[in-house]
JSON list of C-alpha atoms in Angstrom, two decimals:
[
{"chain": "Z", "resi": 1221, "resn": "UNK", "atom": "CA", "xyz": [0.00, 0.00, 0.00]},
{"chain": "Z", "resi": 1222, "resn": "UNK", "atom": "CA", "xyz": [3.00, 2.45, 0.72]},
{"chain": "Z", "resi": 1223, "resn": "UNK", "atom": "CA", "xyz": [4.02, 2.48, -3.24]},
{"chain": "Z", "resi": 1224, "resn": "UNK", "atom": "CA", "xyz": [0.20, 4.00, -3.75]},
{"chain": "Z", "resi": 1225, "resn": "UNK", "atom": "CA", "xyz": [1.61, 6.89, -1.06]},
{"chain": "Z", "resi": 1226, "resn": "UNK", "atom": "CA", "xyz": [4.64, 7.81, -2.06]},
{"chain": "Z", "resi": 1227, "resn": "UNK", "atom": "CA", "xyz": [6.66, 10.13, 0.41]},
{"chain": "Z", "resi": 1228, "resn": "UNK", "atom": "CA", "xyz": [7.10, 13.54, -1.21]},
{"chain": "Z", "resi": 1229, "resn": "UNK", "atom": "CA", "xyz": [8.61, 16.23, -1.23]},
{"chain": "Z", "resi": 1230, "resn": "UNK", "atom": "CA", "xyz": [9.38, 20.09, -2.69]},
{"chain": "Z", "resi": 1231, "resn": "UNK", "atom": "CA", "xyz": [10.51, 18.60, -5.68]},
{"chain": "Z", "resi": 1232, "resn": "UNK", "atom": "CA", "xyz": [7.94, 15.40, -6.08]},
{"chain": "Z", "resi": 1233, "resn": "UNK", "atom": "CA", "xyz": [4.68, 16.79, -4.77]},
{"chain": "Z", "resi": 1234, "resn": "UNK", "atom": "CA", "xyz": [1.48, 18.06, -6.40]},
{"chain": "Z", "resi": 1235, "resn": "UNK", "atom": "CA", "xyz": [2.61, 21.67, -6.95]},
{"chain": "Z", "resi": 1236, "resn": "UNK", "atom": "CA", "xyz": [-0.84, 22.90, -4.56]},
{"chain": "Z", "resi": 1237, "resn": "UNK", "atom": "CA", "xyz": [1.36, 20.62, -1.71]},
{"chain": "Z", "resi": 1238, "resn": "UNK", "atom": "CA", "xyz": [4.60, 22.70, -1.98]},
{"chain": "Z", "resi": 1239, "resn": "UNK", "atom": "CA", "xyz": [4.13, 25.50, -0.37]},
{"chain": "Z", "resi": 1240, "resn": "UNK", "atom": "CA", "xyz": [2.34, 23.65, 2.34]},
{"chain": "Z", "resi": 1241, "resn": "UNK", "atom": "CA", "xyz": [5.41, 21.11, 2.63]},
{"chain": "Z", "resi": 1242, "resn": "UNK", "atom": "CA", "xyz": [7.55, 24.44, 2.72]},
{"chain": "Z", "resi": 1243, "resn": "UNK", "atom": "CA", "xyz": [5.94, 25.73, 5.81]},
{"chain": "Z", "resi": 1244, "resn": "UNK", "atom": "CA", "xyz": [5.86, 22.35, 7.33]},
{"chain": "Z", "resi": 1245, "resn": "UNK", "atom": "CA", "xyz": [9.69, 22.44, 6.95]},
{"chain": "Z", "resi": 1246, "resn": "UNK", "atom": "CA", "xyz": [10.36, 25.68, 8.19]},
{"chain": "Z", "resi": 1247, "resn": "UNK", "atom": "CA", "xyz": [7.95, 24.94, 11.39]},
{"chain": "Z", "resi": 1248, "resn": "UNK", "atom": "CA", "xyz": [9.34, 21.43, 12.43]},
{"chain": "Z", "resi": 1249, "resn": "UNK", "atom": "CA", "xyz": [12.48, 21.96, 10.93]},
{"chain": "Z", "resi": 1250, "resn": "UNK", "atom": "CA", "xyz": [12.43, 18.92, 9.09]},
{"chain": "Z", "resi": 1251, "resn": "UNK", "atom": "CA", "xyz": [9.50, 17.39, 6.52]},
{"chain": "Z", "resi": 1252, "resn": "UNK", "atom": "CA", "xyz": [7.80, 14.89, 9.10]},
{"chain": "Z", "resi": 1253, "resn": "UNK", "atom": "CA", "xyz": [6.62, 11.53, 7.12]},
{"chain": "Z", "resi": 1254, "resn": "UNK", "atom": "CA", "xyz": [3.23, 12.24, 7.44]},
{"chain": "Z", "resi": 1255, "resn": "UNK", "atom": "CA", "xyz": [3.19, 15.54, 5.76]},
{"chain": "Z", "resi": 1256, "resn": "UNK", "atom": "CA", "xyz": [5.48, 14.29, 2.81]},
{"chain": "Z", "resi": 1257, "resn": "UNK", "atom": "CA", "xyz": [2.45, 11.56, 2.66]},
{"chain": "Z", "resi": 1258, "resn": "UNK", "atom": "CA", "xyz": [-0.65, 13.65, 2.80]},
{"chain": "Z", "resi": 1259, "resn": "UNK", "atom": "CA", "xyz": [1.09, 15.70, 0.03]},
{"chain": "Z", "resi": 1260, "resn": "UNK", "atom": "CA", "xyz": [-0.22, 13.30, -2.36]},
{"chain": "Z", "resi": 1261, "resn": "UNK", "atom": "CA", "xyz": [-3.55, 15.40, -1.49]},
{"chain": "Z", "resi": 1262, "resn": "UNK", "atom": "CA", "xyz": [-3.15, 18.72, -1.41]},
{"chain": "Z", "resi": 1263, "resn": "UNK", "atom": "CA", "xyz": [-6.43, 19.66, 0.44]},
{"chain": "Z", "resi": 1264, "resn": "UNK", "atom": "CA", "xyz": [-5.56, 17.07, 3.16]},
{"chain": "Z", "resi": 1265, "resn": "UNK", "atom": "CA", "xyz": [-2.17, 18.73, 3.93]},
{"chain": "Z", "resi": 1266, "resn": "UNK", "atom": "CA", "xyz": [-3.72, 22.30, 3.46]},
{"chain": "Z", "resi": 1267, "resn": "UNK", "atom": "CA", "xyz": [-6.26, 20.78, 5.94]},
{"chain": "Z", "resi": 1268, "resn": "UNK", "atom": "CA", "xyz": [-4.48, 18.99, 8.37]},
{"chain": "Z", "resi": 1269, "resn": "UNK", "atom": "CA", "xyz": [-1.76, 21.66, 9.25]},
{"chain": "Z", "resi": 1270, "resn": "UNK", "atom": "CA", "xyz": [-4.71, 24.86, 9.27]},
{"chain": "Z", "resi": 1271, "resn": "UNK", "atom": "CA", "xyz": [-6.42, 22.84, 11.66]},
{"chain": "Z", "resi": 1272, "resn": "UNK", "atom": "CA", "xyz": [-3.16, 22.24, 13.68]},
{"chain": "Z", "resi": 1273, "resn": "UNK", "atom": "CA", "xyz": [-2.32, 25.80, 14.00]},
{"chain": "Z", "resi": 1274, "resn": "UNK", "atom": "CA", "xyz": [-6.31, 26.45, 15.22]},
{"chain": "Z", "resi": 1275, "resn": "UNK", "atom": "CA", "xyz": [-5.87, 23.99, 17.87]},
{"chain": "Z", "resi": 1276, "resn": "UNK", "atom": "CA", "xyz": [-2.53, 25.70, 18.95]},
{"chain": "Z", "resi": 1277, "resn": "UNK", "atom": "CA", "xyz": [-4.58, 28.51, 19.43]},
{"chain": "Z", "resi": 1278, "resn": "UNK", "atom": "CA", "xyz": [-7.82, 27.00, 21.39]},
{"chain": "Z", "resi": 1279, "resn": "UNK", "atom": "CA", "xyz": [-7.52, 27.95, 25.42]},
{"chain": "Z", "resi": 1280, "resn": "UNK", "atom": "CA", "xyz": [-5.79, 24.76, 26.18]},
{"chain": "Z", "resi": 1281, "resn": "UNK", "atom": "CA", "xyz": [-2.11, 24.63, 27.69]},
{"chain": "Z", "resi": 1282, "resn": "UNK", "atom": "CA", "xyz": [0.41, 22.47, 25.16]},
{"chain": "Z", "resi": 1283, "resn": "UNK", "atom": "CA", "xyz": [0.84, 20.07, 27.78]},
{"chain": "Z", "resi": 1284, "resn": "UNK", "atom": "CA", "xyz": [-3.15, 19.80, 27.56]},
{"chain": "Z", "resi": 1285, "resn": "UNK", "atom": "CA", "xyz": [-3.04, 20.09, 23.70]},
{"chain": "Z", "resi": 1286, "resn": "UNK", "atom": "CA", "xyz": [-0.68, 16.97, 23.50]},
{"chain": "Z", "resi": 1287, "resn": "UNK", "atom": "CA", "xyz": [-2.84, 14.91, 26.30]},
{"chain": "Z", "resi": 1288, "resn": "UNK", "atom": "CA", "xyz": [-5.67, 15.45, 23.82]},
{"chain": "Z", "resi": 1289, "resn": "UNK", "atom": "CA", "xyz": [-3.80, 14.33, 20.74]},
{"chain": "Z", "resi": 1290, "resn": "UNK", "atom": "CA", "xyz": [-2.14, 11.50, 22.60]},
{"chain": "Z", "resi": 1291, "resn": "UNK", "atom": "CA", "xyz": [-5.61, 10.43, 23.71]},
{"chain": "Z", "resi": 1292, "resn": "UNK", "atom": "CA", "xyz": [-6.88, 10.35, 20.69]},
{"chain": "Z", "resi": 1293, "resn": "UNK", "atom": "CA", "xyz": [-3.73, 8.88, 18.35]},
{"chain": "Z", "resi": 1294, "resn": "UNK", "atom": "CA", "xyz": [-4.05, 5.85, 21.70]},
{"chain": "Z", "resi": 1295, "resn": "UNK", "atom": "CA", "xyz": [-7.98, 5.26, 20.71]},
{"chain": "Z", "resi": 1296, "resn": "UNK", "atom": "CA", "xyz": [-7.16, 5.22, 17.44]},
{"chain": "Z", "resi": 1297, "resn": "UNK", "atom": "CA", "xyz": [-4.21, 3.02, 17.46]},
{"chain": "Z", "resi": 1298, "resn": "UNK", "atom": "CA", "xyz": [-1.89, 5.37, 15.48]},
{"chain": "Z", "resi": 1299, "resn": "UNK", "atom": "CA", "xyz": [1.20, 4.24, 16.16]},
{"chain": "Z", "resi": 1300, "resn": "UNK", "atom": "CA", "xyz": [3.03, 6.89, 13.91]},
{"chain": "Z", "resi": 1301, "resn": "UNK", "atom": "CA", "xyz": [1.19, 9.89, 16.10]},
{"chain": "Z", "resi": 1302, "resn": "UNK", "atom": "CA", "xyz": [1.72, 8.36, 19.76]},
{"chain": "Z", "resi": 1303, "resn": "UNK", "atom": "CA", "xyz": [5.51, 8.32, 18.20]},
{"chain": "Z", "resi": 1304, "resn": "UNK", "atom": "CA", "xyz": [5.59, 11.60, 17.24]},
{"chain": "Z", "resi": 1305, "resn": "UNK", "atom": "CA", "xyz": [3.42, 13.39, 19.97]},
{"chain": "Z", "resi": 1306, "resn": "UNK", "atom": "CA", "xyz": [5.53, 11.77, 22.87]},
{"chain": "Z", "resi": 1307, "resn": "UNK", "atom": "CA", "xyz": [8.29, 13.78, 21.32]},
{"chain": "Z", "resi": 1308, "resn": "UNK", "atom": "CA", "xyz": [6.25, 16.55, 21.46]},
{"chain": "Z", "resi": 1309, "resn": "UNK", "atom": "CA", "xyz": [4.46, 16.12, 24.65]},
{"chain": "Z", "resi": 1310, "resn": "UNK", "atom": "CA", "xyz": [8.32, 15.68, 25.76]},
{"chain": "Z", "resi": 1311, "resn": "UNK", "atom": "CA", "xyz": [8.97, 19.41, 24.34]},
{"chain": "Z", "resi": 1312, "resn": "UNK", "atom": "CA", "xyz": [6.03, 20.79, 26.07]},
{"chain": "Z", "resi": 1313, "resn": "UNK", "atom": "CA", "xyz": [6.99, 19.58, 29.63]},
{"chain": "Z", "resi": 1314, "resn": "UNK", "atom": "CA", "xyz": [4.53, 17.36, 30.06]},
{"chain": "Z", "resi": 1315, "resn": "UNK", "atom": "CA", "xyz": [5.82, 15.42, 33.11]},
{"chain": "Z", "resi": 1316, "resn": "UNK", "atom": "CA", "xyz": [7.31, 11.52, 31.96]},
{"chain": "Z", "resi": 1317, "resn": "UNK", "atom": "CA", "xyz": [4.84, 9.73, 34.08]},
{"chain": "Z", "resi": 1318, "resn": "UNK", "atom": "CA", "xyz": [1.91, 11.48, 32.45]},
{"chain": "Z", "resi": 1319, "resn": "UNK", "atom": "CA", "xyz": [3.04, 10.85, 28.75]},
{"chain": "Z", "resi": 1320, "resn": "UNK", "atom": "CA", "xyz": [4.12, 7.34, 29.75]},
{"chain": "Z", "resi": 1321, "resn": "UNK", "atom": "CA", "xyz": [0.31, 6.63, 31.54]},
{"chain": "Z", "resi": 1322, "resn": "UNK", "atom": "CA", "xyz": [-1.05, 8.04, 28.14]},
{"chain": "Z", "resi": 1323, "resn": "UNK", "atom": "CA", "xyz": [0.94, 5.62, 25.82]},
{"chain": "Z", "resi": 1324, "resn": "UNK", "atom": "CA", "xyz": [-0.62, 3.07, 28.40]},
{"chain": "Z", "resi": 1325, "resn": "UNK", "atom": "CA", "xyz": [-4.19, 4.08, 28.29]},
{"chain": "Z", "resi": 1326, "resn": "UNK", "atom": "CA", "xyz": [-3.60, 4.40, 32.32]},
{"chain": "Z", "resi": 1327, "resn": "UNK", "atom": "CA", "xyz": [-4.97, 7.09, 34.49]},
{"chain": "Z", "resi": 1328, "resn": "UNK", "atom": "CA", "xyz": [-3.19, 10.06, 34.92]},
{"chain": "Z", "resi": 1329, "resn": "UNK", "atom": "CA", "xyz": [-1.74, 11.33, 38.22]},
{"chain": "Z", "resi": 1330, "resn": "UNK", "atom": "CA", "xyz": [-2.95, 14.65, 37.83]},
{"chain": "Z", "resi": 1331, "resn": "UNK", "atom": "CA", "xyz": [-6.90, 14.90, 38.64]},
{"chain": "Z", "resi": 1332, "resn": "UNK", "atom": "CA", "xyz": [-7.32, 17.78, 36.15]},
{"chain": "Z", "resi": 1333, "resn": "UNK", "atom": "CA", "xyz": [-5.60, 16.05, 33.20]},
{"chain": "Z", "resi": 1334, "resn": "UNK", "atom": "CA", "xyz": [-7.35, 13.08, 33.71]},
{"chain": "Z", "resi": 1335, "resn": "UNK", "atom": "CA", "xyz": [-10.65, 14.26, 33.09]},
{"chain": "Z", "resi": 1336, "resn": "UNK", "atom": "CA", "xyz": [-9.43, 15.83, 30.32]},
{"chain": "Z", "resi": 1337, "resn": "UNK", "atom": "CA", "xyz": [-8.06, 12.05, 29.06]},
{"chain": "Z", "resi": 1338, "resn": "UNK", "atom": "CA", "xyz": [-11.12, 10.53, 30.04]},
{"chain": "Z", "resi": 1339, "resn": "UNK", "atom": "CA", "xyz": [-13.77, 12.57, 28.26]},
{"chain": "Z", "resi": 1340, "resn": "UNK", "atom": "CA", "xyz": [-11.36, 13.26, 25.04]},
{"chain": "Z", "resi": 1341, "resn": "UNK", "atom": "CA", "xyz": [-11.17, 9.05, 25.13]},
{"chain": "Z", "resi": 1342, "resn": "UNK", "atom": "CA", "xyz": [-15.06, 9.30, 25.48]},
{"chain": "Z", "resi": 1343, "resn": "UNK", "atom": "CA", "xyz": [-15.37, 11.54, 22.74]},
{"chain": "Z", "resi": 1344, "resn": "UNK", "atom": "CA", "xyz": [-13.54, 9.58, 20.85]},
{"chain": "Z", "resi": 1345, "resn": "UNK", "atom": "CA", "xyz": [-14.94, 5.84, 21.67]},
{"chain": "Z", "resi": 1346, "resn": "UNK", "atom": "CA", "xyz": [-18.61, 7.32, 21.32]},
{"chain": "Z", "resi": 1347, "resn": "UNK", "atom": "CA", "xyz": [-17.82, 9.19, 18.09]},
{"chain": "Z", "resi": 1348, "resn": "UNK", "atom": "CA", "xyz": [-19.01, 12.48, 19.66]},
{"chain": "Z", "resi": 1349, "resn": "UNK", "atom": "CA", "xyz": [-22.10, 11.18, 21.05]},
{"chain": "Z", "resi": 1350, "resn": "UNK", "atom": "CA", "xyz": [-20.89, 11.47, 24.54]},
{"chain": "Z", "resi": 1351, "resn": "UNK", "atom": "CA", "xyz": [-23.66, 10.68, 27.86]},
{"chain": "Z", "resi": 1352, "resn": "UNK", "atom": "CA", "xyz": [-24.26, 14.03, 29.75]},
{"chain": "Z", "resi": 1353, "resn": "UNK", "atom": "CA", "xyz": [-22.89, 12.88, 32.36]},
{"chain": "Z", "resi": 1354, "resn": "UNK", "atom": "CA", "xyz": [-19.74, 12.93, 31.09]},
{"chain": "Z", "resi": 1355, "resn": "UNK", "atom": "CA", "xyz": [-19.83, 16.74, 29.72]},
{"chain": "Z", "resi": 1356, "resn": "UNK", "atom": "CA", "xyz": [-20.66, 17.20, 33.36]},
{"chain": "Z", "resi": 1357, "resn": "UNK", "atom": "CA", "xyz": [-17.69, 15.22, 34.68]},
{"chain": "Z", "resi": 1358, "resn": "UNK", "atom": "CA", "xyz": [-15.38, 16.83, 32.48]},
{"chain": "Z", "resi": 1359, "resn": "UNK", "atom": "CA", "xyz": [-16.64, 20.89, 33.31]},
{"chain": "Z", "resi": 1360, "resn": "UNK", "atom": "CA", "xyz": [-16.81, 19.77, 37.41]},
{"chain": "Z", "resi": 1361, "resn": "UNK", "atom": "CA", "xyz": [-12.77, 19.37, 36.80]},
{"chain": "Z", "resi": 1362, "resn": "UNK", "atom": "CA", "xyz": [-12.49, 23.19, 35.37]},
{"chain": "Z", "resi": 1363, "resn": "UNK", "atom": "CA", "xyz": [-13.07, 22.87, 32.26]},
{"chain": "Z", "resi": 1364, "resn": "UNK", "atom": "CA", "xyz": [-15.62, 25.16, 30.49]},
{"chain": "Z", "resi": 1365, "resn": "UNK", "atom": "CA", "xyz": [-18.45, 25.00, 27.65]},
{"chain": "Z", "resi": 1366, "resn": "UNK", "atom": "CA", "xyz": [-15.76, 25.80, 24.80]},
{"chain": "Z", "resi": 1367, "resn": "UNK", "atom": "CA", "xyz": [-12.92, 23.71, 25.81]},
{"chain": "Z", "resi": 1368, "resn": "UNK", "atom": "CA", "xyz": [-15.56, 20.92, 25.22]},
{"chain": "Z", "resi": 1369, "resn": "UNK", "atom": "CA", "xyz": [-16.18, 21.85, 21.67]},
{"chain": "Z", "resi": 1370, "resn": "UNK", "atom": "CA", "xyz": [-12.57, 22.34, 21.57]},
{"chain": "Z", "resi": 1371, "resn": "UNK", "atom": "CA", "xyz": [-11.70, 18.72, 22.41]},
{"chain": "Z", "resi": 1372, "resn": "UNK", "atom": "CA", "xyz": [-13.47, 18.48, 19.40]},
{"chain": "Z", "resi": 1373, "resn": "UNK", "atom": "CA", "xyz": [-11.24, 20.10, 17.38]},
{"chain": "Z", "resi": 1374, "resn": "UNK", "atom": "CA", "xyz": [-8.20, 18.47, 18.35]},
{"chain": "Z", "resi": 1375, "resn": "UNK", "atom": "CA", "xyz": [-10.03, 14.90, 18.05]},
{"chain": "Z", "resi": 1376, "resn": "UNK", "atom": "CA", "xyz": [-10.82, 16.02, 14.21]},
{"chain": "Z", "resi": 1377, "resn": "UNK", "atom": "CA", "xyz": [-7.65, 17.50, 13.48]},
{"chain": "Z", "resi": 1378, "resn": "UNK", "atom": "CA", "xyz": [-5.96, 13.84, 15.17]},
{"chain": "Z", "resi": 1379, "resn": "UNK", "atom": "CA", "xyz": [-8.48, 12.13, 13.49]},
{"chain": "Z", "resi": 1380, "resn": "UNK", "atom": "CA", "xyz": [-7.08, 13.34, 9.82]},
{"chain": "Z", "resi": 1381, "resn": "UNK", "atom": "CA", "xyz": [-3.99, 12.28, 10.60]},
{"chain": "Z", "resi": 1382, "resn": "UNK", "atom": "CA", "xyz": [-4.17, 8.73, 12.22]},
{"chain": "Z", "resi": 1383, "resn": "UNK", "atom": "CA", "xyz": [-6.81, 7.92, 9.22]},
{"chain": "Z", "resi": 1384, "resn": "UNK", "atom": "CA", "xyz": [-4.39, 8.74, 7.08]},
{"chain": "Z", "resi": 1385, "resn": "UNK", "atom": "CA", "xyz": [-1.02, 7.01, 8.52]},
{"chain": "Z", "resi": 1386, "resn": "UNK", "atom": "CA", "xyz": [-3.36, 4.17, 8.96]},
{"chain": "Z", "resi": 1387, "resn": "UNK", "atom": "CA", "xyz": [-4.00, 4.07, 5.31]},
{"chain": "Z", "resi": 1388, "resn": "UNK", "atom": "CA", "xyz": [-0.79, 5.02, 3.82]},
{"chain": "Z", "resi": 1389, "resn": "UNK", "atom": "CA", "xyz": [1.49, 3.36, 6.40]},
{"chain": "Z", "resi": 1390, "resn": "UNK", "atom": "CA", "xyz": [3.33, 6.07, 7.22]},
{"chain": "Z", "resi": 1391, "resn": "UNK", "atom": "CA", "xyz": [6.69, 5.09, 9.09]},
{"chain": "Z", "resi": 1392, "resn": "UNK", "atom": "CA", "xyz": [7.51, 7.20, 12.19]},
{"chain": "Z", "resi": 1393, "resn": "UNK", "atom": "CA", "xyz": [10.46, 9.86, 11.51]},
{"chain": "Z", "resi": 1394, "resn": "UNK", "atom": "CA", "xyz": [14.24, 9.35, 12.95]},
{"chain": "Z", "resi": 1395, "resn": "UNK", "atom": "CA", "xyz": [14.04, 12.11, 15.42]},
{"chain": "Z", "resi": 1396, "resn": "UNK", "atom": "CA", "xyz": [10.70, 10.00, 17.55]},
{"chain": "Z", "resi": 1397, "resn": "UNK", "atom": "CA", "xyz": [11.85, 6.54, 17.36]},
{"chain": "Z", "resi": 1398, "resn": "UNK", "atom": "CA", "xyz": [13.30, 6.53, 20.73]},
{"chain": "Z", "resi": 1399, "resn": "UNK", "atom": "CA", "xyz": [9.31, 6.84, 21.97]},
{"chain": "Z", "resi": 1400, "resn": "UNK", "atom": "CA", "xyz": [7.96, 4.52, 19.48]},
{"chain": "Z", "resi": 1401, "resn": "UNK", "atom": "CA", "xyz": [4.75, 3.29, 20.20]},
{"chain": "Z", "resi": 1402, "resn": "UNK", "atom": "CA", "xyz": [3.00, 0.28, 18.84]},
{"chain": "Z", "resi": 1403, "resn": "UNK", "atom": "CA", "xyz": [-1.04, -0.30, 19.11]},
{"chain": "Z", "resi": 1404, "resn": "UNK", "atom": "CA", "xyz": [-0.34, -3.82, 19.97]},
{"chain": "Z", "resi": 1405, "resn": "UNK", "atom": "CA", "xyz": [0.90, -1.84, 23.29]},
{"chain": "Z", "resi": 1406, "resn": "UNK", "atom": "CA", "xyz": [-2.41, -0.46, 23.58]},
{"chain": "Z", "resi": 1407, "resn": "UNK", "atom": "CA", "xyz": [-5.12, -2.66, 25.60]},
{"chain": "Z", "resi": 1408, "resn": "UNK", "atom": "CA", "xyz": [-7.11, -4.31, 22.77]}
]
């Protein structure tokens, strides 16, 4: 399936994908593996990293950004994205016991960010059509009306991105194989 999903780049991409892959570049500093795949669709890439930089902006903390993403990418079994966001979890200073009790699907030690796991999981495992009772759970931890619809967000921008690694069998990057992740880690 990979030869259907070739890995571009500046030079091999649909010419509406370069200057996407350009800014991708200049932001990570490298052309991550997923990015040089979703190139293949233009729209996708366009997509994927506008939706990114909205979800940078929501009222979340990065540390709280990345235990959304990793909470979804777990769900989901990406292995590519739980790769990649422990990197960047590390880089936001989200504490090594928290990423690791993501990447296990345990609970987190930190009664705030565990809400936010649990009802991003329950998002996620009910495919939006969460009980009220957990909208309740999650605001009687802090969190407000518009961080919920904000979880949402992040799940759809993850959700782009695990589809598609799942698909095109993206291989995780040099930089994140030391926290390589695979979903037969994850509690089937």
């Amino acid at each position: 399936m990979q030869s259907r999903f070739p890995y571009h780049d500046t030079t091999s991409a649909p010419q509406d994908a370069v200057p996407a892959l350009t800014d991708a570049e200049r932001q990570f500093g490298m052309l991550p593996n997923l990015m040089r795949k979703m190139a293949s669709a233009p729209a996708l890439l366009k997509g994927y990293l506008a939706q990114g930089e909205l979800f940078e902006q929501t009222s979340f903390s990065p540390a709280e950004q990345q235990v959304v993403l990793l909470s979804v990418s777990r769900e989901n079994r990406c292995d590519y994205c739980m790769g990649a966001h422990s990197v960047l979890a590390d880089m936001a200073d989200v504490p090594k016991q928290v990423t690791d009790a993501l990447r296990a699907g345990q609970p987190l030690p930190d009664p705030r960010l565990e809400a936010l796991r649990r009802f991003t999981t329950a998002v996620v495992e009910a495919r939006g059509w969460v009980d009220e009772a957990e909208v309740a759970a999650f605001q009687e931890a802090g969190y407000d009306a518009q961080q919920v619809l904000e979880v949402v967000l992040g799940v759809g921008m993850k959700t782009l991105s695990n589809y598609t690694n799942h698909i095109a069998g993206t291989e995780l990057d040099a930089p994140f194989q030391h926290r390589a992740w695979q979903a037969s880690d994850a509690d089937q």
